[in-house]
Amino acid sequence: MNRITQCLHGRGTVSAVTRSRHAAVSDVPGGHLAYRETAGPVVFWNITNRCNLSCSHCYGGSGPGTGKDAELTTAEAFDLIDDLAGLGVPVLLFTGGEPLLREDFFDLAAHAVSAGIRTALSTNGTLITAGIARKIRDAGIGYVGISLDGARPETHNRFRGDTEAFSRAIEAFTHCSDAGIRCGVRVTLTRENAGELADLIDLSNRIGASRFCLYWLVPSGRGLDSYERLQLDRDQAQTALEVMFRKAQEIEPERMEFLTVDAPQDCVSTLALMERENSPDRDAARSLIASLKGGCSAGVRVADIDPSGNIWPCQFARDPAFLVGNVRLRRFSETWSDPENAVLGMFRRKTTLLAGKCRECGFLDICGGGCRVRAFAATGEFSGTDPFCFVDETGREKQS
């Protein structure tokens, strides 16, 4: 993650992060969990592949008509939650498909909370009525991320394949706000919506989003089929990063947090912009970024579990070559702690395996080699170059 807001206000964050490194999970603010050194991973749990929408960029290929036969049973899910609690995972994020379609979702969420795990929900928002929002609150969900892929209804609806997706997502924010639930916006930026980024941020601010999380397209699921058509080029990506940077300067950090996901090299752009403006927070920002020890969290601080119990390094690393294990065959905690697991070992020592320009890059210590999923999709090699990297071999940003 490229935590733009924390970088821009880094001087007040460094000491707090230092205190959080070895503190109990319950004592650590949510924004500092990524910096802890002793916690289990943040777990993204795709509890179902069922979905009421069929989005063009879905990394899981979910949609209407998807069955539930392979899903973990409620009993298996409870056992998994208890295992994750014993491991000390700081956050369990329920996602899908559309997680609200799983009939026992609220039971799973309440069980996780009772086990002492912080919980979050990632949803398309279309199923959140006033009553559902209250049930989310009562289940103890601490945060809801709602997908919004355009500032205009027609843009979002085209992505989501539903003419009412935009209006229902906006209504979901109102319902969650009325129920006292903290919400944020999740957007996957592509060539089709990049021009609306500034307007989308302004809309998110108006509807009360406390977080604006920008995802870049990753070649996974239906995102693989549309990757070449939808992925941004260098100039478009840099423009988007500058928009995020400016908006993070304009909007109070207490009101909205800005971050980007799936491209650790984004931190290079953030640092360059801070350097160009002689920001007083630039040294603290580099310290914060460097404390993550290598950018991408996959297989280190993040894990993904799919509906049938397969374990992956992250939610986008779904190629068979990246299969870590299955919770039906071996407990997650045992697999995660196994020093002999080949896939986890590969991700955890990725910087020693890199080839090409990443190996000599001056920003390798803070970027860690970008996204290995993109590199593998483009080159067929885990060690290859992330094609979405716009930093040259000497560690300088490429110029247009």
Coordinates of N, CA, C and O in Angstrom, one line a residue, residues 19-83:
R19 N 5.6 3.0 18.5 CA 4.9 2.5 19.7 C 4.1 1.3 19.3 O 3.9 0.4 20.1
S20 N 3.5 1.3 18.1 CA 2.6 0.2 17.7 C 3.3 -1.1 17.3 O 2.7 -2.1 17.2
R21 N 4.6 -1.0 17.0 CA 5.3 -2.2 16.4 C 5.1 -3.4 17.2 O 4.9 -4.5 16.6
H22 N 5.2 -3.4 18.5 CA 5.1 -4.6 19.3 C 3.9 -4.5 20.3 O 3.9 -5.3 21.2
A23 N 3.0 -3.6 20.1 CA 1.9 -3.5 21.0 C 0.8 -4.6 20.7 O 0.9 -5.2 19.6
A24 N -0.1 -4.8 21.6 CA -1.2 -5.7 21.4 C -2.0 -5.2 20.3 O -2.2 -4.0 20.1
V25 N -2.6 -6.1 19.5 CA -3.4 -5.7 18.3 C -4.5 -4.8 18.8 O -4.8 -3.8 18.1
S26 N -5.1 -5.0 19.9 CA -6.3 -4.2 20.4 C -5.9 -2.8 20.7 O -6.7 -1.9 20.8
D27 N -4.6 -2.6 20.9 CA -4.1 -1.3 21.3 C -3.6 -0.5 20.1 O -3.1 0.7 20.3
V28 N -3.6 -1.0 18.9 CA -3.0 -0.4 17.7 C -4.1 0.3 16.9 O -5.1 -0.4 16.5
P29 N -4.0 1.5 16.5 CA -4.9 2.2 15.6 C -4.9 1.4 14.3 O -3.9 0.9 13.8
G30 N -6.1 1.4 13.6 CA -6.2 0.6 12.4 C -5.2 1.0 11.3 O -4.7 0.2 10.6
G31 N -4.9 2.3 11.2 CA -4.0 2.8 10.2 C -2.5 2.4 10.5 O -1.7 2.5 9.6
H32 N -2.2 1.8 11.7 CA -0.9 1.5 12.0 C -0.6 0.0 12.0 O 0.5 -0.5 12.3
L33 N -1.7 -0.8 11.8 CA -1.5 -2.3 11.8 C -0.5 -2.8 10.8 O 0.1 -3.8 11.1
A34 N -0.4 -2.1 9.7 CA 0.5 -2.6 8.7 C 2.0 -2.6 9.1 O 2.8 -3.3 8.6
Y35 N 2.2 -1.8 10.1 CA 3.6 -1.6 10.6 C 4.0 -2.5 11.7 O 5.2 -2.5 12.1
R36 N 3.1 -3.3 12.2 CA 3.4 -4.2 13.3 C 4.3 -5.3 12.9 O 4.2 -5.8 11.8
E37 N 5.2 -5.7 13.8 CA 6.2 -6.7 13.4 C 5.8 -8.1 13.9 O 6.4 -9.1 13.5
T38 N 4.9 -8.2 14.8 CA 4.6 -9.5 15.5 C 3.2 -10.1 15.2 O 2.9 -11.1 15.7
A39 N 2.4 -9.4 14.4 CA 1.1 -9.9 14.1 C 1.0 -10.9 13.0 O 1.9 -11.0 12.2
G40 N -0.1 -11.7 13.0 CA -0.3 -12.5 11.8 C -0.8 -11.6 10.7 O -0.8 -10.4 10.8
P41 N -1.0 -12.2 9.5 CA -1.4 -11.4 8.4 C -2.8 -10.8 8.4 O -3.7 -11.4 9.1
V42 N -3.0 -9.7 7.8 CA -4.4 -9.3 7.4 C -4.9 -10.3 6.4 O -4.2 -10.6 5.4
V43 N -6.1 -10.9 6.7 CA -6.6 -11.9 5.9 C -7.8 -11.4 5.1 O -8.8 -10.9 5.7
F44 N -7.7 -11.5 3.8 CA -8.8 -11.3 2.9 C -9.5 -12.6 2.7 O -8.9 -13.6 2.1
W45 N -10.8 -12.7 3.0 CA -11.5 -14.0 2.9 C -12.7 -13.9 2.0 O -13.6 -13.2 2.2
N46 N -12.5 -14.5 0.8 CA -13.6 -14.5 -0.2 C -14.6 -15.6 0.3 O -14.4 -16.8 -0.1
I47 N -15.6 -15.2 1.0 CA -16.4 -16.2 1.6 C -17.4 -16.8 0.6 O -18.0 -17.9 0.9
T48 N -17.5 -16.2 -0.6 CA -18.4 -16.8 -1.6 C -17.9 -16.2 -2.9 O -17.4 -15.1 -3.0
N49 N -18.2 -17.0 -4.0 CA -18.0 -16.4 -5.4 C -19.3 -15.9 -6.0 O -19.3 -15.4 -7.1
R50 N -20.4 -16.2 -5.2 CA -21.7 -15.7 -5.7 C -21.7 -14.2 -5.7 O -21.2 -13.5 -4.8
C51 N -22.4 -13.6 -6.7 CA -22.5 -12.2 -6.8 C -23.7 -11.8 -7.6 O -24.1 -12.5 -8.5
N52 N -24.3 -10.7 -7.2 CA -25.5 -10.2 -8.0 C -25.1 -9.3 -9.2 O -25.9 -8.9 -10.0
L53 N -23.8 -9.0 -9.3 CA -23.3 -8.2 -10.4 C -22.2 -9.0 -11.2 O -21.7 -10.0 -10.7
S54 N -21.9 -8.6 -12.4 CA -20.9 -9.2 -13.2 C -19.9 -8.1 -13.7 O -20.1 -7.6 -14.8
C55 N -19.0 -7.8 -12.9 CA -18.1 -6.6 -13.2 C -17.0 -7.0 -14.1 O -16.4 -8.0 -14.1
S56 N -16.7 -6.0 -15.0 CA -15.7 -6.3 -16.1 C -14.3 -6.5 -15.6 O -13.5 -7.1 -16.3
H57 N -14.0 -6.1 -14.4 CA -12.6 -6.2 -13.8 C -12.5 -7.1 -12.6 O -11.5 -7.0 -11.9
C58 N -13.5 -7.9 -12.4 CA -13.5 -8.7 -11.2 C -12.3 -9.7 -11.1 O -12.2 -10.5 -12.0
Y59 N -11.5 -9.6 -10.1 CA -10.3 -10.4 -10.0 C -10.7 -11.9 -9.7 O -9.9 -12.8 -9.9
G60 N -11.9 -12.2 -9.2 CA -12.3 -13.5 -8.9 C -13.2 -14.2 -9.9 O -13.6 -15.3 -9.8
G61 N -13.6 -13.4 -10.9 CA -14.5 -13.9 -11.9 C -15.9 -14.3 -11.4 O -16.6 -15.2 -11.9
S62 N -16.3 -13.6 -10.3 CA -17.6 -13.9 -9.7 C -18.8 -13.3 -10.5 O -18.6 -12.5 -11.4
G63 N -20.0 -13.8 -10.2 CA -21.1 -13.3 -10.9 C -22.4 -14.1 -10.7 O -22.3 -15.1 -10.0
P64 N -23.5 -13.7 -11.2 CA -24.7 -14.4 -11.1 C -24.6 -15.8 -11.6 O -23.9 -16.1 -12.6
G65 N -25.3 -16.8 -11.0 CA -25.2 -18.1 -11.5 C -24.1 -18.9 -10.9 O -24.0 -20.2 -11.1
T66 N -23.2 -18.3 -10.1 CA -22.1 -19.0 -9.5 C -22.7 -19.9 -8.3 O -23.4 -19.3 -7.5
G67 N -22.3 -21.1 -8.3 CA -22.8 -22.0 -7.2 C -22.1 -21.8 -5.9 O -21.1 -21.1 -5.8
K68 N -22.6 -22.5 -4.9 CA -22.0 -22.4 -3.5 C -21.6 -23.8 -3.0 O -21.2 -23.9 -1.8
D69 N -21.6 -24.8 -3.9 CA -21.3 -26.2 -3.4 C -19.9 -26.3 -2.8 O -19.7 -27.1 -1.8
A70 N -18.9 -25.6 -3.3 CA -17.6 -25.7 -2.8 C -17.2 -24.9 -1.6 O -16.2 -25.0 -1.0
E71 N -18.2 -24.0 -1.2 CA -17.9 -23.1 -0.1 C -17.7 -23.9 1.2 O -18.3 -24.9 1.5
L72 N -16.8 -23.3 2.1 CA -16.7 -23.9 3.4 C -18.0 -23.8 4.1 O -18.8 -22.9 4.0
T73 N -18.3 -24.9 4.8 CA -19.6 -24.9 5.6 C -19.4 -23.9 6.8 O -18.3 -23.4 7.1
T74 N -20.5 -23.7 7.4 CA -20.5 -22.8 8.6 C -19.6 -23.3 9.7 O -18.8 -22.6 10.3
A75 N -19.6 -24.6 9.9 CA -18.8 -25.2 10.9 C -17.3 -25.1 10.5 O -16.5 -24.8 11.4
E76 N -17.0 -25.3 9.3 CA -15.6 -25.2 8.8 C -15.2 -23.7 8.9 O -14.0 -23.4 9.3
A77 N -16.1 -22.8 8.6 CA -15.8 -21.4 8.7 C -15.5 -21.0 10.1 O -14.6 -20.2 10.4
F78 N -16.3 -21.5 11.1 CA -16.1 -21.1 12.5 C -14.7 -21.7 12.9 O -14.0 -21.0 13.7
D79 N -14.4 -22.9 12.5 CA -13.1 -23.4 12.9 C -11.9 -22.6 12.3 O -10.9 -22.4 13.0
L80 N -12.1 -22.1 11.1 CA -11.1 -21.3 10.5 C -10.9 -20.0 11.3 O -9.8 -19.5 11.6
I81 N -12.0 -19.3 11.6 CA -12.0 -18.1 12.4 C -11.3 -18.3 13.7 O -10.4 -17.5 14.1
D82 N -11.6 -19.4 14.4 CA -10.9 -19.7 15.7 C -9.4 -19.8 15.5 O -8.6 -19.4 16.3
D83 N -9.0 -20.5 14.4 CA -7.6 -20.7 14.1 C -6.9 -19.3 13.8 O -5.8 -19.1 14.3

